[in-house]
Amino acid sequence: MGSVSLKIGDGTARFKRATLCSSALNILMLISVITTNLFALYAFTYSPKDREIHSLNRTHKNISLISEQVSLILREIDASQKKLAQMEKEILGYESIDLSRSNVANELKLFLQRHPLPLGKDSKSGITEMVASVGHSCEKSMDLLSQYMNYKVSGPCPDDWSLAQKLILHGCEPLPRRRCLAKSVPKVGLQPFPKSLWKPVSDKIVMWSGLGCKNFQCLNSKKLGRDCVGCFDLVNGFENQRFVKARGKNDFPIDDVLALTSGGIRIGFDIGGGSGTFAARMAEKNVTVITSTLNIDAPFSEFIAARGLFPLFLSLDHRFPFYDNVFDLVHASSGLDIGGKPEKLEFLMFDIDRILRAGGLLWLDNFYCANDEKKKALTRLIERFGFKKLKWVIGEKSESGKSEVYLSAVLQKPVRG
């Protein structure tokens, strides 16, 4: 720190300067230590509280972030579930009818509105409202359905039976009811029963709108199906010999079929019965037969009714409107061939089995088998029900130079536990 001298003068001066510098430095060091300690004390005293506040803030932020993420995930799950439900509806062909659409007729809105039960909630079922019945596939034909339901209330119904049938064939069955008066045609010249069974039907008692032919002579010149070739000619064609005279081994006369049972055939159901000749022949045996039909290319329903028989305007996609085990006989021909996947025929066969009583007869009359595989599939299906085979004939017919396979059978439904 410089020289230390006892001399008075310069030496003493040097000593004093050295001492003053050392004191100032010591003071600075002391102040620095004190300041550092104060800062350390402050830090140790107040930092835990600050960290807690900061930690709380950070926790709140994390919770908010997690909540937002959870909400986002839930929204995505909900959207996915709705999308899957929509896809399922589209695959199944089902969609609820949106009555808020601009093209929905007011009459359809009124018909489909739910109405409270008159006496309130039903104690057994818990139902509180009545819901109108309408086909689930009507949603896919909303334009046609709104056109069908667009009419003047209490006025005459539009001449649109062909539109109604088109809706039915598109799966829109049952159709909604309407508040209009159907067109009526004078039924002049109807014959009393049973004379009406084989008397020609007048062209004038039929509505021909929407049909290509405008008289029965035109229809008899056309092949309307495998079971309807000249089927409206009750005098000169083969129709008046059907089920009485066999043209081949696949044709079973009615008397032969009825002889297979010990009696008890009183009521029957004919599926796709054409012009109603099977029902007419059974009526001569005092058996009441209901004939299901659609007016495809011809007025089948009106013709059957003119013969004094019971037509049922119904497609084969509809569940039969009969209770279980009520019919003694079910007759079905090639009209039973509804095409599509095998399950479609299964649904139909199970419904036929449902309405046929134990011991009753299922008569397959010239059922067309497109190929050997289809014949085997039908055979396997029949065997699943355990029917007793009273008659079973597989034969071939020549159609336009092509050999076709047909199955005819009389089957008896077993008694099941």
PDB file of N, CA, C and O in Angstrom, residues 97-134:
ATOM      1  N   ILE A  97     -89.050 -37.617 -41.099  1.00  0.00           N
ATOM      2  CA  ILE A  97     -89.518 -36.598 -42.031  1.00  0.00           C
ATOM      3  C   ILE A  97     -89.392 -35.223 -41.384  1.00  0.00           C
ATOM      4  O   ILE A  97     -89.911 -34.975 -40.294  1.00  0.00           O
ATOM      5  N   ASP A  98     -88.709 -34.348 -42.047  1.00  0.00           N
ATOM      6  CA  ASP A  98     -88.504 -32.988 -41.564  1.00  0.00           C
ATOM      7  C   ASP A  98     -89.671 -32.128 -42.047  1.00  0.00           C
ATOM      8  O   ASP A  98     -89.753 -31.763 -43.231  1.00  0.00           O
ATOM      9  N   LEU A  99     -90.575 -31.803 -41.118  1.00  0.00           N
ATOM     10  CA  LEU A  99     -91.779 -31.051 -41.486  1.00  0.00           C
ATOM     11  C   LEU A  99     -91.512 -29.561 -41.664  1.00  0.00           C
ATOM     12  O   LEU A  99     -92.406 -28.821 -42.048  1.00  0.00           O
ATOM     13  N   SER A 100     -90.282 -29.122 -41.374  1.00  0.00           N
ATOM     14  CA  SER A 100     -89.973 -27.701 -41.523  1.00  0.00           C
ATOM     15  C   SER A 100     -89.579 -27.337 -42.954  1.00  0.00           C
ATOM     16  O   SER A 100     -89.372 -26.174 -43.259  1.00  0.00           O
ATOM     17  N   ARG A 101     -89.478 -28.338 -43.815  1.00  0.00           N
ATOM     18  CA  ARG A 101     -89.109 -28.060 -45.200  1.00  0.00           C
ATOM     19  C   ARG A 101     -90.174 -27.215 -45.889  1.00  0.00           C
ATOM     20  O   ARG A 101     -91.361 -27.297 -45.571  1.00  0.00           O
ATOM     21  N   SER A 102     -89.739 -26.467 -46.854  1.00  0.00           N
ATOM     22  CA  SER A 102     -90.666 -25.579 -47.568  1.00  0.00           C
ATOM     23  C   SER A 102     -91.576 -26.347 -48.525  1.00  0.00           C
ATOM     24  O   SER A 102     -92.654 -25.872 -48.871  1.00  0.00           O
ATOM     25  N   ASN A 103     -91.139 -27.532 -48.963  1.00  0.00           N
ATOM     26  CA  ASN A 103     -91.919 -28.268 -49.956  1.00  0.00           C
ATOM     27  C   ASN A 103     -92.878 -29.284 -49.356  1.00  0.00           C
ATOM     28  O   ASN A 103     -93.459 -30.092 -50.067  1.00  0.00           O
ATOM     29  N   VAL A 104     -93.046 -29.263 -48.028  1.00  0.00           N
ATOM     30  CA  VAL A 104     -93.950 -30.203 -47.371  1.00  0.00           C
ATOM     31  C   VAL A 104     -95.364 -29.641 -47.385  1.00  0.00           C
ATOM     32  O   VAL A 104     -95.606 -28.519 -46.922  1.00  0.00           O
ATOM     33  N   ALA A 105     -96.310 -30.406 -47.931  1.00  0.00           N
ATOM     34  CA  ALA A 105     -97.693 -29.957 -48.012  1.00  0.00           C
ATOM     35  C   ALA A 105     -98.284 -29.795 -46.616  1.00  0.00           C
ATOM     36  O   ALA A 105     -97.975 -30.552 -45.698  1.00  0.00           O
ATOM     37  N   ASN A 106     -99.166 -28.788 -46.465  1.00  0.00           N
ATOM     38  CA  ASN A 106     -99.777 -28.514 -45.159  1.00  0.00           C
ATOM     39  C   ASN A 106    -100.591 -29.702 -44.654  1.00  0.00           C
ATOM     40  O   ASN A 106    -100.627 -29.975 -43.453  1.00  0.00           O
ATOM     41  N   GLU A 107    -101.256 -30.416 -45.558  1.00  0.00           N
ATOM     42  CA  GLU A 107    -102.045 -31.577 -45.157  1.00  0.00           C
ATOM     43  C   GLU A 107    -101.164 -32.667 -44.566  1.00  0.00           C
ATOM     44  O   GLU A 107    -101.548 -33.362 -43.634  1.00  0.00           O
ATOM     45  N   LEU A 108     -99.953 -32.814 -45.111  1.00  0.00           N
ATOM     46  CA  LEU A 108     -99.027 -33.807 -44.567  1.00  0.00           C
ATOM     47  C   LEU A 108     -98.568 -33.401 -43.175  1.00  0.00           C
ATOM     48  O   LEU A 108     -98.446 -34.239 -42.280  1.00  0.00           O
ATOM     49  N   LYS A 109     -98.331 -32.089 -42.988  1.00  0.00           N
ATOM     50  CA  LYS A 109     -97.940 -31.594 -41.663  1.00  0.00           C
ATOM     51  C   LYS A 109     -99.037 -31.866 -40.638  1.00  0.00           C
ATOM     52  O   LYS A 109     -98.768 -32.310 -39.519  1.00  0.00           O
ATOM     53  N   LEU A 110    -100.288 -31.612 -41.027  1.00  0.00           N
ATOM     54  CA  LEU A 110    -101.405 -31.835 -40.106  1.00  0.00           C
ATOM     55  C   LEU A 110    -101.550 -33.317 -39.766  1.00  0.00           C
ATOM     56  O   LEU A 110    -101.792 -33.684 -38.618  1.00  0.00           O
ATOM     57  N   PHE A 111    -101.382 -34.167 -40.791  1.00  0.00           N
ATOM     58  CA  PHE A 111    -101.553 -35.598 -40.560  1.00  0.00           C
ATOM     59  C   PHE A 111    -100.474 -36.154 -39.647  1.00  0.00           C
ATOM     60  O   PHE A 111    -100.738 -37.012 -38.798  1.00  0.00           O
ATOM     61  N   LEU A 112     -99.246 -35.667 -39.783  1.00  0.00           N
ATOM     62  CA  LEU A 112     -98.125 -36.213 -39.031  1.00  0.00           C
ATOM     63  C   LEU A 112     -97.945 -35.571 -37.661  1.00  0.00           C
ATOM     64  O   LEU A 112     -97.091 -36.005 -36.891  1.00  0.00           O
ATOM     65  N   GLN A 113     -98.716 -34.542 -37.361  1.00  0.00           N
ATOM     66  CA  GLN A 113     -98.613 -33.932 -36.033  1.00  0.00           C
ATOM     67  C   GLN A 113     -99.041 -34.933 -34.958  1.00  0.00           C
ATOM     68  O   GLN A 113     -99.996 -35.691 -35.142  1.00  0.00           O
ATOM     69  N   ARG A 114     -98.307 -34.908 -33.856  1.00  0.00           N
ATOM     70  CA  ARG A 114     -98.662 -35.794 -32.743  1.00  0.00           C
ATOM     71  C   ARG A 114     -99.812 -35.190 -31.936  1.00  0.00           C
ATOM     72  O   ARG A 114     -99.866 -33.984 -31.742  1.00  0.00           O
ATOM     73  N   HIS A 115    -100.684 -36.067 -31.480  1.00  0.00           N
ATOM     74  CA  HIS A 115    -101.848 -35.615 -30.718  1.00  0.00           C
ATOM     75  C   HIS A 115    -101.851 -36.308 -29.358  1.00  0.00           C
ATOM     76  O   HIS A 115    -101.589 -37.516 -29.263  1.00  0.00           O
ATOM     77  N   PRO A 116    -102.142 -35.568 -28.285  1.00  0.00           N
ATOM     78  CA  PRO A 116    -102.187 -36.180 -26.942  1.00  0.00           C
ATOM     79  C   PRO A 116    -103.344 -37.169 -26.827  1.00  0.00           C
ATOM     80  O   PRO A 116    -104.394 -36.987 -27.457  1.00  0.00           O
ATOM     81  N   LEU A 117    -103.133 -38.218 -26.055  1.00  0.00           N
ATOM     82  CA  LEU A 117    -104.193 -39.189 -25.826  1.00  0.00           C
ATOM     83  C   LEU A 117    -105.361 -38.520 -25.109  1.00  0.00           C
ATOM     84  O   LEU A 117    -105.157 -37.671 -24.217  1.00  0.00           O
ATOM     85  N   PRO A 118    -106.592 -38.865 -25.480  1.00  0.00           N
ATOM     86  CA  PRO A 118    -107.770 -38.204 -24.887  1.00  0.00           C
ATOM     87  C   PRO A 118    -107.819 -38.303 -23.364  1.00  0.00           C
ATOM     88  O   PRO A 118    -108.232 -37.369 -22.682  1.00  0.00           O
ATOM     89  N   LEU A 119    -107.365 -39.446 -22.815  1.00  0.00           N
ATOM     90  CA  LEU A 119    -107.439 -39.659 -21.366  1.00  0.00           C
ATOM     91  C   LEU A 119    -106.082 -39.511 -20.690  1.00  0.00           C
ATOM     92  O   LEU A 119    -105.885 -39.973 -19.577  1.00  0.00           O
ATOM     93  N   GLY A 120    -105.142 -38.879 -21.384  1.00  0.00           N
ATOM     94  CA  GLY A 120    -103.830 -38.666 -20.794  1.00  0.00           C
ATOM     95  C   GLY A 120    -102.915 -39.866 -20.969  1.00  0.00           C
ATOM     96  O   GLY A 120    -103.120 -40.713 -21.842  1.00  0.00           O
ATOM     97  N   LYS A 121    -101.922 -39.964 -20.126  1.00  0.00           N
ATOM     98  CA  LYS A 121    -100.901 -41.010 -20.231  1.00  0.00           C
ATOM     99  C   LYS A 121    -101.488 -42.390 -19.996  1.00  0.00           C
ATOM    100  O   LYS A 121    -102.265 -42.598 -19.072  1.00  0.00           O
ATOM    101  N   ASP A 122    -101.104 -43.329 -20.877  1.00  0.00           N
ATOM    102  CA  ASP A 122    -101.523 -44.709 -20.716  1.00  0.00           C
ATOM    103  C   ASP A 122    -100.692 -45.363 -19.619  1.00  0.00           C
ATOM    104  O   ASP A 122     -99.457 -45.390 -19.688  1.00  0.00           O
ATOM    105  N   SER A 123    -101.355 -45.926 -18.613  1.00  0.00           N
ATOM    106  CA  SER A 123    -100.650 -46.443 -17.438  1.00  0.00           C
ATOM    107  C   SER A 123     -99.825 -47.686 -17.751  1.00  0.00           C
ATOM    108  O   SER A 123     -98.814 -47.945 -17.095  1.00  0.00           O
ATOM    109  N   LYS A 124    -100.211 -48.456 -18.756  1.00  0.00           N
ATOM    110  CA  LYS A 124     -99.500 -49.691 -19.072  1.00  0.00           C
ATOM    111  C   LYS A 124     -98.291 -49.457 -19.964  1.00  0.00           C
ATOM    112  O   LYS A 124     -97.208 -49.972 -19.712  1.00  0.00           O
ATOM    113  N   SER A 125     -98.486 -48.680 -21.043  1.00  0.00           N
ATOM    114  CA  SER A 125     -97.405 -48.485 -22.001  1.00  0.00           C
ATOM    115  C   SER A 125     -96.593 -47.226 -21.748  1.00  0.00           C
ATOM    116  O   SER A 125     -95.471 -47.102 -22.233  1.00  0.00           O
ATOM    117  N   GLY A 126     -97.161 -46.285 -20.984  1.00  0.00           N
ATOM    118  CA  GLY A 126     -96.459 -45.033 -20.743  1.00  0.00           C
ATOM    119  C   GLY A 126     -96.570 -44.051 -21.887  1.00  0.00           C
ATOM    120  O   GLY A 126     -95.959 -42.983 -21.866  1.00  0.00           O
ATOM    121  N   ILE A 127     -97.359 -44.380 -22.916  1.00  0.00           N
ATOM    122  CA  ILE A 127     -97.516 -43.518 -24.090  1.00  0.00           C
ATOM    123  C   ILE A 127     -98.413 -42.340 -23.746  1.00  0.00           C
ATOM    124  O   ILE A 127     -99.440 -42.485 -23.078  1.00  0.00           O
ATOM    125  N   THR A 128     -98.018 -41.176 -24.195  1.00  0.00           N
ATOM    126  CA  THR A 128     -98.811 -39.972 -23.943  1.00  0.00           C
ATOM    127  C   THR A 128     -99.371 -39.351 -25.222  1.00  0.00           C
ATOM    128  O   THR A 128    -100.252 -38.505 -25.158  1.00  0.00           O
ATOM    129  N   GLU A 129     -98.844 -39.785 -26.392  1.00  0.00           N
ATOM    130  CA  GLU A 129     -99.263 -39.174 -27.655  1.00  0.00           C
ATOM    131  C   GLU A 129     -99.593 -40.250 -28.689  1.00  0.00           C
ATOM    132  O   GLU A 129     -99.100 -41.370 -28.626  1.00  0.00           O
ATOM    133  N   MET A 130    -100.446 -39.861 -29.632  1.00  0.00           N
ATOM    134  CA  MET A 130    -100.743 -40.712 -30.778  1.00  0.00           C
ATOM    135  C   MET A 130     -99.900 -40.234 -31.955  1.00  0.00           C
ATOM    136  O   MET A 130     -99.843 -39.039 -32.238  1.00  0.00           O
ATOM    137  N   VAL A 131     -99.244 -41.186 -32.616  1.00  0.00           N
ATOM    138  CA  VAL A 131     -98.372 -40.864 -33.738  1.00  0.00           C
ATOM    139  C   VAL A 131     -98.952 -41.462 -35.006  1.00  0.00           C
ATOM    140  O   VAL A 131     -99.315 -42.640 -35.039  1.00  0.00           O
ATOM    141  N   ALA A 132     -99.057 -40.665 -36.058  1.00  0.00           N
ATOM    142  CA  ALA A 132     -99.608 -41.135 -37.321  1.00  0.00           C
ATOM    143  C   ALA A 132     -98.669 -42.150 -37.968  1.00  0.00           C
ATOM    144  O   ALA A 132     -97.453 -42.042 -37.866  1.00  0.00           O
ATOM    145  N   SER A 133     -99.251 -43.132 -38.628  1.00  0.00           N
ATOM    146  CA  SER A 133     -98.465 -44.173 -39.286  1.00  0.00           C
ATOM    147  C   SER A 133     -98.196 -43.785 -40.729  1.00  0.00           C
ATOM    148  O   SER A 133     -99.121 -43.445 -41.477  1.00  0.00           O
ATOM    149  N   VAL A 134     -96.926 -43.829 -41.114  1.00  0.00           N
ATOM    150  CA  VAL A 134     -96.535 -43.532 -42.493  1.00  0.00           C
ATOM    151  C   VAL A 134     -95.257 -44.296 -42.787  1.00  0.00           C
ATOM    152  O   VAL A 134     -94.440 -44.540 -41.893  1.00  0.00           O
TER     153      VAL A 134
END
